[in-house]
Amino acid sequence: MSDKTSSLRIGKAAFILAFFILIGLMIFSGILTRTVPAGSFERELIDGREYVIPGSYRVTPEQVPPAVWRWFTAPVEVLFAPGAIVAITIIVFLIFVGGSFTILERSGVLEAVLNRLVAGFYERRYLLMAIIIFFFMAVASVLGIYEAMVPLIVFIVPLALKLGWDSLTGLGMSLLPLAFGFSAAISNPFTIGVAQRIAELPLFSGAWLRIPFFVITYVVVVFFVIRHARRVDRNPERSPVHALDQQRRRTLSDEAAALPAAKGDDRLTPELRRATIWFGANIALAFAFIFVTARNPVLSDLAFPLMSLLFFVGGLGAGRLAGRSWRQVWRFFGGGAIGMAPAVLLILMSLSVRHIVELGGITDTILNSASNLIAGSTTFGAAFFVYLVTLAMNFFIGSASAKAFLMMPILSPLADLVGITRQTAVLAFGFGDGFSNMLFPSNALLLIGLGFTVVSYPRWLRWTVVLQLIMFLVSMVFLWTAVRVGFGPF
């Protein structure tokens, strides 16, 4: 086996582009703290959760905006700020996934599994694509599983390459439907569930309108990804990432050439079979935990770290069972972990955007100004502004449940005031939250997903912009329908 580095690393050009985009966003956030007056709502603690008290906003002139130099030290500060556990968990996740993936790649386990999948599904690869997209969308829409599914991207993208497509197709089969399924929520406990509970609506009521929206979203995503994949099928050079993917393909081919063949079993030697079973068992255990605890807010918070841990244990064991020495296994792991260093920096920078805004105390000011705008709107205008406000807040606050606890106590009575149902406000909140996860570079999970591939953020944005516009129009049609029919029960 050659001593190459892992193919799982962000490209130099992609890193530089993302770095300067995030620097710009950090500066923009810092400027906002000096131009937008600081203010805050009063909050009350109910069942261990903080709720905003509507009408309690006041300006806080005593709040001092962060010094300019702190705009640039924010990536370090997030490791020590309240909520630092999120940043640390993401970093550990990247290290474990990067290192474990490299073990699987370098020990031949990844190639063996991909070969079996390709051999079994190549003639039905578009059916396989549609099934994978549905799986990612469904688990996000029904169970709200998002972060814990991200590790699967490292398998879906190489699978797409082996099936003759490109990295964009792989992301379109995994990352894209994951985010779109989260937004086209049927019973997502972190968007629909939390928002409905705060709005005092029956839990998961209104599914009769959300299910058709999910179906239409699925059809749009499948059509979009298949259309791109067929174009790449006909002429691989038409792929925007063709040159970059060639290096990834060469890496996979070189690893395949180094594998020992097993007679009649398509390179799956007894060692590789044991390694595959071990790793598969660990991943199956992780998903069993995720699905069982998806409706429990406390236990579901453990899903992301548990997935990372089992990925780590599964990777180490698979490397050893595949016939590698512990020295080799740890060397592979170290190389993969180091390869994730640029992605770690980008994640810390993306988390800095929210940190800077919180230091300036302007989050509540933005929300208060937006609520005043909604209060003076027509019915559809109010629903549209709820969508826009959620979209804007998603730039600074990535967590859906955190936004719900911040916004819904204000939006619910506002909905009553302007003549739209609370259910419509919840629907607009869900639309504004999910789709923009694939737009904003301040979203850590978007950068994680792209960091696993050769796709840069600007290239991703160019590829998905038409799809985003289509889904915006579809969302507005459903939002208009909700306003017209008095989407309820209230």
GROMACS .gro file of C-alpha atoms in nm:
model
  490
    1MET     CA    1   0.000   0.000   0.000
    2SER     CA    2   0.138   0.337  -0.095
    3ASP     CA    3   0.196   0.596   0.167
    4LYS     CA    4  -0.035   0.856   0.018
    5THR     CA    5  -0.245   1.092   0.223
    6SER     CA    6  -0.618   1.042   0.242
    7SER     CA    7  -0.843   1.155  -0.041
    8LEU     CA    8  -1.073   1.296   0.228
    9ARG     CA    9  -0.939   1.648   0.250
   10ILE     CA   10  -1.056   1.989   0.139
   11GLY     CA   11  -0.886   2.123  -0.174
   12LYS     CA   12  -0.646   2.417  -0.147
   13ALA     CA   13  -0.850   2.644  -0.377
   14ALA     CA   14  -1.175   2.553  -0.199
   15PHE     CA   15  -1.016   2.626   0.138
   16ILE     CA   16  -0.883   2.967   0.032
   17LEU     CA   17  -1.219   3.070  -0.114
   18ALA     CA   18  -1.411   2.960   0.196
   19PHE     CA   19  -1.153   3.125   0.423
   20PHE     CA   20  -1.193   3.468   0.265
   21ILE     CA   21  -1.572   3.438   0.249
   22LEU     CA   22  -1.583   3.363   0.621
   23ILE     CA   23  -1.339   3.643   0.702
   24GLY     CA   24  -1.577   3.875   0.518
   25LEU     CA   25  -1.875   3.745   0.717
   26MET     CA   26  -1.688   3.789   1.045
   27ILE     CA   27  -1.607   4.149   0.955
   28PHE     CA   28  -1.968   4.208   0.844
   29SER     CA   29  -2.095   4.073   1.178
   30GLY     CA   30  -1.850   4.296   1.363
   31ILE     CA   31  -1.970   4.601   1.170
   32LEU     CA   32  -2.330   4.513   1.257
   33THR     CA   33  -2.243   4.521   1.628
   34ARG     CA   34  -2.129   4.883   1.580
   35THR     CA   35  -2.424   5.000   1.370
   36VAL     CA   36  -2.722   4.812   1.520
   37PRO     CA   37  -2.815   4.919   1.876
   38ALA     CA   38  -2.785   4.650   2.140
   39GLY     CA   39  -3.101   4.534   2.312
   40SER     CA   40  -3.263   4.234   2.475
   41PHE     CA   41  -3.590   4.069   2.565
   42GLU     CA   42  -3.659   3.947   2.914
   43ARG     CA   43  -3.669   3.571   2.945
   44GLU     CA   44  -3.834   3.320   3.174
   45LEU     CA   45  -3.725   2.968   3.257
   46ILE     CA   46  -3.990   2.699   3.200
   47ASP     CA   47  -3.902   2.330   3.235
   48GLY     CA   48  -3.533   2.408   3.202
   49ARG     CA   49  -3.578   2.608   2.878
   50GLU     CA   50  -3.548   2.984   2.831
   51TYR     CA   51  -3.848   3.149   2.664
   52VAL     CA   52  -3.859   3.507   2.536
   53ILE     CA   53  -4.129   3.726   2.697
   54PRO     CA   54  -4.316   3.912   2.418
   55GLY     CA   55  -4.324   4.291   2.456
   56SER     CA   56  -4.031   4.299   2.699
   57TYR     CA   57  -3.768   4.432   2.457
   58ARG     CA   58  -3.553   4.719   2.577
   59VAL     CA   59  -3.242   4.891   2.443
   60THR     CA   60  -2.926   4.818   2.645
   61PRO     CA   61  -2.688   5.111   2.589
   62GLU     CA   62  -2.456   4.967   2.853
   63GLN     CA   63  -2.375   4.680   2.614
   64VAL     CA   64  -2.030   4.751   2.464
   65PRO     CA   65  -1.962   4.611   2.114
   66PRO     CA   66  -1.658   4.384   2.088
   67ALA     CA   67  -1.326   4.546   1.998
   68VAL     CA   68  -1.220   4.509   1.635
   69TRP     CA   69  -0.936   4.273   1.727
   70ARG     CA   70  -1.189   4.037   1.884
   71TRP     CA   71  -1.353   3.990   1.545
   72PHE     CA   72  -1.041   3.799   1.445
   73THR     CA   73  -0.983   3.612   1.771
   74ALA     CA   74  -1.343   3.486   1.770
   75PRO     CA   75  -1.247   3.145   1.618
   76VAL     CA   76  -1.043   3.078   1.934
   77GLU     CA   77  -1.295   3.238   2.170
   78VAL     CA   78  -1.575   3.004   2.060
   79LEU     CA   79  -1.379   2.720   2.221
   80PHE     CA   80  -1.420   2.889   2.562
   81ALA     CA   81  -1.754   3.066   2.522
   82PRO     CA   82  -2.091   2.938   2.651
   83GLY     CA   83  -2.193   2.657   2.422
   84ALA     CA   84  -1.830   2.568   2.348
   85ILE     CA   85  -1.926   2.203   2.378
   86VAL     CA   86  -2.085   2.232   2.031
   87ALA     CA   87  -1.759   2.350   1.873
   88ILE     CA   88  -1.554   2.086   2.055
   89THR     CA   89  -1.798   1.810   1.957
   90ILE     CA   90  -1.776   1.912   1.591
   91ILE     CA   91  -1.395   1.917   1.600
   92VAL     CA   92  -1.379   1.572   1.762
   93PHE     CA   93  -1.631   1.449   1.507
   94LEU     CA   94  -1.417   1.573   1.216
   95ILE     CA   95  -1.102   1.417   1.360
   96PHE     CA   96  -1.269   1.081   1.426
   97VAL     CA   97  -1.444   1.066   1.089
   98GLY     CA   98  -1.139   1.188   0.896
   99GLY     CA   99  -0.907   0.943   1.068
  100SER     CA  100  -1.146   0.647   1.052
  101PHE     CA  101  -1.230   0.705   0.686
  102THR     CA  102  -0.860   0.704   0.602
  103ILE     CA  103  -0.816   0.372   0.783
  104LEU     CA  104  -1.103   0.224   0.580
  105GLU     CA  105  -0.962   0.369   0.260
  106ARG     CA  106  -0.601   0.266   0.313
  107SER     CA  107  -0.679  -0.081   0.447
  108GLY     CA  108  -0.901  -0.162   0.147
  109VAL     CA  109  -1.231  -0.191   0.333
  110LEU     CA  110  -1.389   0.108   0.158
  111GLU     CA  111  -1.291  -0.013  -0.188
  112ALA     CA  112  -1.420  -0.365  -0.119
  113VAL     CA  113  -1.759  -0.237  -0.003
  114LEU     CA  114  -1.791   0.004  -0.297
  115ASN     CA  115  -1.700  -0.271  -0.545
  116ARG     CA  116  -1.976  -0.493  -0.408
  117LEU     CA  117  -2.233  -0.213  -0.426
  118VAL     CA  118  -2.133  -0.116  -0.779
  119ALA     CA  119  -2.142  -0.479  -0.895
  120GLY     CA  120  -2.491  -0.523  -0.752
  121PHE     CA  121  -2.651  -0.196  -0.856
  122TYR     CA  122  -2.468  -0.058  -1.161
  123GLU     CA  123  -2.748  -0.150  -1.404
  124ARG     CA  124  -3.004  -0.002  -1.164
  125ARG     CA  125  -2.794   0.289  -1.043
  126TYR     CA  126  -3.061   0.556  -1.097
  127LEU     CA  127  -3.306   0.355  -0.891
  128LEU     CA  128  -3.039   0.329  -0.622
  129MET     CA  129  -2.995   0.707  -0.642
  130ALA     CA  130  -3.368   0.768  -0.592
  131ILE     CA  131  -3.376   0.529  -0.294
  132ILE     CA  132  -3.075   0.692  -0.126
  133ILE     CA  133  -3.222   1.041  -0.174
  134PHE     CA  134  -3.553   0.926  -0.025
  135PHE     CA  135  -3.374   0.770   0.273
  136PHE     CA  136  -3.185   1.090   0.357
  137MET     CA  137  -3.494   1.308   0.311
  138ALA     CA  138  -3.722   1.080   0.512
  139VAL     CA  139  -3.502   1.046   0.822
  140ALA     CA  140  -3.455   1.425   0.831
  141SER     CA  141  -3.822   1.503   0.766
  142VAL     CA  142  -3.979   1.248   1.000
  143LEU     CA  143  -3.718   1.211   1.276
  144GLY     CA  144  -3.520   1.535   1.246
  145ILE     CA  145  -3.193   1.342   1.221
  146TYR     CA  146  -2.944   1.575   1.057
  147GLU     CA  147  -2.598   1.599   1.211
  148ALA     CA  148  -2.573   1.225   1.278
  149MET     CA  149  -2.630   1.150   0.908
  150VAL     CA  150  -2.340   1.367   0.787
  151PRO     CA  151  -2.076   1.088   0.824
  152LEU     CA  152  -2.253   0.893   0.549
  153ILE     CA  153  -2.145   1.160   0.300
  154VAL     CA  154  -1.793   1.015   0.307
  155PHE     CA  155  -1.935   0.693   0.161
  156ILE     CA  156  -2.196   0.831  -0.078
  157VAL     CA  157  -1.956   1.060  -0.266
  158PRO     CA  158  -1.703   0.782  -0.348
  159LEU     CA  159  -1.997   0.559  -0.443
  160ALA     CA  160  -2.116   0.824  -0.689
  161LEU     CA  161  -1.767   0.838  -0.839
  162LYS     CA  162  -1.754   0.459  -0.876
  163LEU     CA  163  -2.094   0.466  -1.050
  164GLY     CA  164  -1.959   0.708  -1.310
  165TRP     CA  165  -2.091   1.037  -1.171
  166ASP     CA  166  -1.914   1.322  -0.989
  167SER     CA  167  -1.876   1.467  -0.639
  168LEU     CA  168  -2.167   1.707  -0.692
  169THR     CA  169  -2.391   1.409  -0.766
  170GLY     CA  170  -2.269   1.244  -0.444
  171LEU     CA  171  -2.356   1.556  -0.245
  172GLY     CA  172  -2.689   1.573  -0.427
  173MET     CA  173  -2.761   1.219  -0.305
  174SER     CA  174  -2.670   1.291   0.057
  175LEU     CA  175  -2.612   1.644   0.189
  176LEU     CA  176  -2.874   1.812  -0.029
  177PRO     CA  177  -3.169   1.580   0.049
  178LEU     CA  178  -3.069   1.579   0.415
  179ALA     CA  179  -3.116   1.956   0.441
  180PHE     CA  180  -3.420   1.967   0.214
  181GLY     CA  181  -3.586   1.685   0.405
  182PHE     CA  182  -3.522   1.876   0.728
  183SER     CA  183  -3.707   2.174   0.582
  184ALA     CA  184  -3.986   1.969   0.418
  185ALA     CA  185  -4.064   1.841   0.766
  186ILE     CA  186  -4.356   1.610   0.830
  187SER     CA  187  -4.290   1.542   1.198
  188ASN     CA  188  -3.943   1.685   1.259
  189PRO     CA  189  -3.930   1.720   1.640
  190PHE     CA  190  -3.670   2.001   1.626
  191THR     CA  191  -3.858   2.235   1.392
  192ILE     CA  192  -4.226   2.137   1.376
  193GLY     CA  193  -4.234   1.972   1.720
  194VAL     CA  194  -4.068   2.250   1.921
  195ALA     CA  195  -4.241   2.532   1.730
  196GLN     CA  196  -4.587   2.373   1.767
  197ARG     CA  197  -4.534   2.310   2.137
  198ILE     CA  198  -4.443   2.676   2.196
  199ALA     CA  199  -4.737   2.790   1.980
  200GLU     CA  200  -4.963   2.558   2.187
  201LEU     CA  201  -5.071   2.362   1.880
  202PRO     CA  202  -5.149   1.987   1.882
  203LEU     CA  203  -4.820   1.805   1.826
  204PHE     CA  204  -4.752   1.733   1.456
  205SER     CA  205  -5.095   1.861   1.353
  206GLY     CA  206  -5.134   1.994   0.998
  207ALA     CA  207  -4.954   1.701   0.835
  208TRP     CA  208  -5.216   1.695   0.556
  209LEU     CA  209  -5.041   1.995   0.396
  210ARG     CA  210  -4.683   1.909   0.491
  211ILE     CA  211  -4.691   1.559   0.337
  212PRO     CA  212  -4.768   1.686  -0.018
  213PHE     CA  213  -4.494   1.945   0.027
  214PHE     CA  214  -4.249   1.668   0.117
  215VAL     CA  215  -4.351   1.463  -0.189
  216ILE     CA  216  -4.310   1.760  -0.425
  217THR     CA  217  -3.973   1.848  -0.270
  218TYR     CA  218  -3.857   1.489  -0.317
  219VAL     CA  219  -3.963   1.487  -0.683
  220VAL     CA  220  -3.786   1.819  -0.747
  221VAL     CA  221  -3.462   1.702  -0.580
  222VAL     CA  222  -3.461   1.365  -0.761
  223PHE     CA  223  -3.525   1.531  -1.097
  224PHE     CA  224  -3.251   1.789  -1.033
  225VAL     CA  225  -2.986   1.534  -0.929
  226ILE     CA  226  -3.072   1.277  -1.199
  227ARG     CA  227  -3.065   1.548  -1.467
  228HIS     CA  228  -2.714   1.646  -1.357
  229ALA     CA  229  -2.599   1.283  -1.330
  230ARG     CA  230  -2.720   1.201  -1.682
  231ARG     CA  231  -2.530   1.501  -1.817
  232VAL     CA  232  -2.213   1.373  -1.648
  233ASP     CA  233  -2.290   1.022  -1.777
  234ARG     CA  234  -2.299   1.148  -2.136
  235ASN     CA  235  -1.991   1.367  -2.106
  236PRO     CA  236  -1.787   1.351  -1.782
  237GLU     CA  237  -1.593   1.663  -1.881
  238ARG     CA  238  -1.911   1.869  -1.846
  239SER     CA  239  -1.891   1.823  -1.471
  240PRO     CA  240  -1.779   2.146  -1.296
  241VAL     CA  241  -1.549   1.934  -1.076
  242HIS     CA  242  -1.423   1.691  -1.342
  243ALA     CA  243  -1.052   1.773  -1.306
  244LEU     CA  244  -1.067   1.762  -0.926
  245ASP     CA  245  -1.260   1.435  -0.927
  246GLN     CA  246  -0.998   1.271  -1.146
  247GLN     CA  247  -0.748   1.284  -0.861
  248ARG     CA  248  -1.003   1.128  -0.626
  249ARG     CA  249  -1.071   0.852  -0.880
  250ARG     CA  250  -0.700   0.783  -0.917
  251THR     CA  251  -0.673   0.744  -0.540
  252LEU     CA  252  -0.958   0.492  -0.536
  253SER     CA  253  -0.809   0.305  -0.834
  254ASP     CA  254  -0.464   0.288  -0.674
  255GLU     CA  255  -0.612   0.149  -0.353
  256ALA     CA  256  -0.806  -0.109  -0.554
  257ALA     CA  257  -0.493  -0.223  -0.736
  258ALA     CA  258  -0.322  -0.287  -0.404
  259LEU     CA  259  -0.597  -0.512  -0.269
  260PRO     CA  260  -0.540  -0.889  -0.253
  261ALA     CA  261  -0.802  -1.071  -0.460
  262ALA     CA  262  -1.020  -1.343  -0.312
  263LYS     CA  263  -1.127  -1.610  -0.554
  264GLY     CA  264  -1.489  -1.571  -0.661
  265ASP     CA  265  -1.560  -1.295  -0.410
  266ASP     CA  266  -1.465  -0.976  -0.599
  267ARG     CA  267  -1.161  -0.891  -0.385
  268LEU     CA  268  -1.347  -0.951  -0.057
  269THR     CA  269  -1.090  -1.157   0.133
  270PRO     CA  270  -1.177  -1.316   0.470
  271GLU     CA  271  -0.990  -1.031   0.642
  272LEU     CA  272  -1.182  -0.766   0.452
  273ARG     CA  273  -1.510  -0.948   0.515
  274ARG     CA  274  -1.447  -0.949   0.892
  275ALA     CA  275  -1.343  -0.584   0.882
  276THR     CA  276  -1.655  -0.490   0.687
  277ILE     CA  277  -1.883  -0.677   0.928
  278TRP     CA  278  -1.716  -0.513   1.229
  279PHE     CA  279  -1.746  -0.162   1.090
  280GLY     CA  280  -2.101  -0.224   0.967
  281ALA     CA  281  -2.205  -0.352   1.310
  282ASN     CA  282  -2.075  -0.035   1.476
  283ILE     CA  283  -2.260   0.189   1.232
  284ALA     CA  284  -2.578  -0.020   1.269
  285LEU     CA  285  -2.553   0.018   1.648
  286ALA     CA  286  -2.516   0.394   1.611
  287PHE     CA  287  -2.821   0.420   1.387
  288ALA     CA  288  -3.025   0.196   1.616
  289PHE     CA  289  -2.954   0.438   1.901
  290ILE     CA  290  -3.036   0.738   1.682
  291PHE     CA  291  -3.371   0.603   1.565
  292VAL     CA  292  -3.476   0.486   1.912
  293THR     CA  293  -3.392   0.817   2.081
  294ALA     CA  294  -3.497   1.054   1.800
  295ARG     CA  295  -3.807   1.170   1.993
  296ASN     CA  296  -3.620   1.221   2.321
  297PRO     CA  297  -3.456   1.568   2.328
  298VAL     CA  298  -3.207   1.474   2.600
  299LEU     CA  299  -3.091   1.143   2.454
  300SER     CA  300  -3.096   1.271   2.095
  301ASP     CA  301  -2.829   1.526   2.190
  302LEU     CA  302  -2.597   1.228   2.245
  303ALA     CA  303  -2.648   1.095   1.891
  304PHE     CA  304  -2.379   1.309   1.728
  305PRO     CA  305  -2.100   1.227   1.979
  306LEU     CA  306  -2.203   0.860   1.984
  307MET     CA  307  -2.187   0.840   1.604
  308SER     CA  308  -1.836   0.990   1.618
  309LEU     CA  309  -1.724   0.743   1.886
  310LEU     CA  310  -1.860   0.437   1.706
  311PHE     CA  311  -1.711   0.559   1.378
  312PHE     CA  312  -1.375   0.580   1.559
  313VAL     CA  313  -1.404   0.236   1.723
  314GLY     CA  314  -1.534   0.083   1.400
  315GLY     CA  315  -1.252   0.234   1.195
  316LEU     CA  316  -0.976   0.119   1.431
  317GLY     CA  317  -1.116  -0.233   1.456
  318ALA     CA  318  -1.172  -0.258   1.080
  319GLY     CA  319  -0.814  -0.158   1.007
  320ARG     CA  320  -0.680  -0.419   1.246
  321LEU     CA  321  -0.914  -0.694   1.119
  322ALA     CA  322  -0.815  -0.609   0.762
  323GLY     CA  323  -0.463  -0.723   0.846
  324ARG     CA  324  -0.292  -0.394   0.929
  325SER     CA  325  -0.067  -0.360   1.231
  326TRP     CA  326  -0.162  -0.121   1.509
  327ARG     CA  327   0.127   0.100   1.401
  328GLN     CA  328  -0.013   0.123   1.049
  329VAL     CA  329  -0.368   0.178   1.175
  330TRP     CA  330  -0.264   0.470   1.396
  331ARG     CA  331  -0.052   0.615   1.117
  332PHE     CA  332  -0.349   0.603   0.882
  333PHE     CA  333  -0.571   0.761   1.147
  334GLY     CA  334  -0.322   1.039   1.216
  335GLY     CA  335  -0.290   1.122   0.848
  336GLY     CA  336  -0.666   1.146   0.809
  337ALA     CA  337  -0.706   1.356   1.123
  338ILE     CA  338  -0.437   1.601   1.007
  339GLY     CA  339  -0.611   1.624   0.670
  340MET     CA  340  -0.917   1.762   0.851
  341ALA     CA  341  -0.725   2.057   1.002
  342PRO     CA  342  -0.830   2.309   0.732
  343ALA     CA  343  -1.194   2.204   0.773
  344VAL     CA  344  -1.168   2.250   1.151
  345LEU     CA  345  -1.046   2.608   1.101
  346LEU     CA  346  -1.335   2.684   0.866
  347ILE     CA  347  -1.585   2.542   1.115
  348LEU     CA  348  -1.448   2.761   1.395
  349MET     CA  349  -1.469   3.064   1.167
  350SER     CA  350  -1.831   2.985   1.077
  351LEU     CA  351  -1.923   2.953   1.446
  352SER     CA  352  -1.751   3.288   1.506
  353VAL     CA  353  -2.022   3.473   1.313
  354ARG     CA  354  -2.283   3.395   1.578
  355HIS     CA  355  -2.032   3.454   1.859
  356ILE     CA  356  -1.953   3.807   1.737
  357VAL     CA  357  -2.322   3.896   1.705
  358GLU     CA  358  -2.391   3.765   2.057
  359LEU     CA  359  -2.101   3.968   2.197
  360GLY     CA  360  -2.261   4.277   2.048
  361GLY     CA  361  -2.604   4.193   2.193
  362ILE     CA  362  -2.788   4.266   1.868
  363THR     CA  363  -2.973   3.938   1.805
  364ASP     CA  364  -3.282   4.047   1.998
  365THR     CA  365  -3.273   4.389   1.830
  366ILE     CA  366  -3.290   4.226   1.487
  367LEU     CA  367  -3.579   4.005   1.602
  368ASN     CA  368  -3.767   4.299   1.756
  369SER     CA  369  -3.733   4.509   1.440
  370ALA     CA  370  -3.854   4.217   1.231
  371SER     CA  371  -4.155   4.160   1.457
  372ASN     CA  372  -4.256   4.526   1.417
  373LEU     CA  373  -4.238   4.479   1.040
  374ILE     CA  374  -4.460   4.170   1.058
  375ALA     CA  375  -4.715   4.347   1.280
  376GLY     CA  376  -4.787   4.603   1.007
  377SER     CA  377  -4.828   4.355   0.721
  378THR     CA  378  -5.115   4.196   0.531
  379THR     CA  379  -5.195   3.830   0.598
  380PHE     CA  380  -4.978   3.681   0.323
  381GLY     CA  381  -4.720   3.954   0.381
  382ALA     CA  382  -4.701   3.855   0.747
  383ALA     CA  383  -4.649   3.487   0.659
  384PHE     CA  384  -4.384   3.586   0.405
  385PHE     CA  385  -4.205   3.806   0.660
  386VAL     CA  386  -4.204   3.520   0.913
  387TYR     CA  387  -4.028   3.317   0.643
  388LEU     CA  388  -3.779   3.599   0.574
  389VAL     CA  389  -3.708   3.663   0.942
  390THR     CA  390  -3.638   3.294   1.000
  391LEU     CA  391  -3.415   3.294   0.692
  392ALA     CA  392  -3.219   3.592   0.828
  393MET     CA  393  -3.191   3.449   1.180
  394ASN     CA  394  -3.065   3.121   1.035
  395PHE     CA  395  -2.759   3.308   0.916
  396PHE     CA  396  -2.661   3.373   1.277
  397ILE     CA  397  -2.824   3.081   1.463
  398GLY     CA  398  -2.792   2.742   1.296
  399SER     CA  399  -2.986   2.537   1.553
  400ALA     CA  400  -3.353   2.499   1.456
  401SER     CA  401  -3.471   2.439   1.813
  402ALA     CA  402  -3.270   2.738   1.943
  403LYS     CA  403  -3.438   2.962   1.684
  404ALA     CA  404  -3.779   2.821   1.778
  405PHE     CA  405  -3.730   2.900   2.148
  406LEU     CA  406  -3.613   3.251   2.056
  407MET     CA  407  -3.869   3.337   1.788
  408MET     CA  408  -4.194   3.144   1.838
  409PRO     CA  409  -4.294   3.309   2.170
  410ILE     CA  410  -4.297   3.637   1.974
  411LEU     CA  411  -4.428   3.509   1.640
  412SER     CA  412  -4.724   3.316   1.787
  413PRO     CA  413  -4.909   3.617   1.935
  414LEU     CA  414  -4.806   3.823   1.631
  415ALA     CA  415  -4.978   3.566   1.408
  416ASP     CA  416  -5.300   3.615   1.607
  417LEU     CA  417  -5.263   3.992   1.574
  418VAL     CA  418  -5.221   4.004   1.195
  419GLY     CA  419  -5.484   3.742   1.115
  420ILE     CA  420  -5.285   3.433   1.016
  421THR     CA  421  -5.305   3.103   1.200
  422ARG     CA  422  -5.028   2.993   1.432
  423GLN     CA  423  -4.999   2.679   1.220
  424THR     CA  424  -4.917   2.900   0.920
  425ALA     CA  425  -4.648   3.077   1.124
  426VAL     CA  426  -4.498   2.737   1.214
  427LEU     CA  427  -4.503   2.636   0.847
  428ALA     CA  428  -4.328   2.959   0.744
  429PHE     CA  429  -4.073   2.906   1.021
  430GLY     CA  430  -3.993   2.557   0.890
  431PHE     CA  431  -3.956   2.677   0.531
  432GLY     CA  432  -3.723   2.959   0.637
  433ASP     CA  433  -3.507   2.736   0.853
  434GLY     CA  434  -3.411   2.433   0.642
  435PHE     CA  435  -3.343   2.530   0.283
  436SER     CA  436  -3.103   2.810   0.378
  437ASN     CA  437  -2.885   2.555   0.558
  438MET     CA  438  -2.749   2.479   0.211
  439LEU     CA  439  -2.698   2.849   0.129
  440PHE     CA  440  -2.520   3.015   0.420
  441PRO     CA  441  -2.146   2.955   0.468
  442SER     CA  442  -2.203   3.032   0.836
  443ASN     CA  443  -2.369   2.689   0.859
  444ALA     CA  444  -2.111   2.453   1.006
  445LEU     CA  445  -2.267   2.135   0.867
  446LEU     CA  446  -2.259   2.269   0.511
  447LEU     CA  447  -1.886   2.335   0.546
  448ILE     CA  448  -1.834   1.989   0.699
  449GLY     CA  449  -2.011   1.826   0.405
  450LEU     CA  450  -1.816   2.026   0.147
  451GLY     CA  451  -1.495   1.965   0.342
  452PHE     CA  452  -1.535   1.593   0.277
  453THR     CA  453  -1.523   1.657  -0.100
  454VAL     CA  454  -1.344   1.860  -0.367
  455VAL     CA  455  -1.642   2.097  -0.404
  456SER     CA  456  -1.581   2.460  -0.305
  457TYR     CA  457  -1.855   2.678  -0.156
  458PRO     CA  458  -1.888   2.912  -0.460
  459ARG     CA  459  -1.913   2.611  -0.693
  460TRP     CA  460  -2.176   2.455  -0.467
  461LEU     CA  461  -2.372   2.781  -0.463
  462ARG     CA  462  -2.368   2.808  -0.843
  463TRP     CA  463  -2.483   2.447  -0.875
  464THR     CA  464  -2.775   2.473  -0.631
  465VAL     CA  465  -2.900   2.829  -0.693
  466VAL     CA  466  -3.161   2.724  -0.952
  467LEU     CA  467  -3.288   2.448  -0.723
  468GLN     CA  468  -3.313   2.697  -0.437
  469LEU     CA  469  -3.517   2.934  -0.654
  470ILE     CA  470  -3.753   2.651  -0.753
  471MET     CA  471  -3.804   2.552  -0.390
  472PHE     CA  472  -3.860   2.916  -0.295
  473LEU     CA  473  -4.146   2.935  -0.547
  474VAL     CA  474  -4.291   2.602  -0.428
  475SER     CA  475  -4.267   2.722  -0.065
  476MET     CA  476  -4.450   3.045  -0.150
  477VAL     CA  477  -4.731   2.852  -0.322
  478PHE     CA  478  -4.779   2.635  -0.013
  479LEU     CA  479  -4.754   2.936   0.217
  480TRP     CA  480  -5.018   3.119   0.012
  481THR     CA  481  -5.237   2.808   0.027
  482ALA     CA  482  -5.197   2.794   0.406
  483VAL     CA  483  -5.307   3.158   0.438
  484ARG     CA  484  -5.603   3.111   0.203
  485VAL     CA  485  -5.743   2.798   0.372
  486GLY     CA  486  -5.673   2.914   0.729
  487PHE     CA  487  -5.427   2.630   0.790
  488GLY     CA  488  -5.507   2.515   1.140
  489PRO     CA  489  -5.649   2.401   1.370
  490PHE     CA  490  -5.569   2.759   1.472
   0.00000   0.00000   0.00000
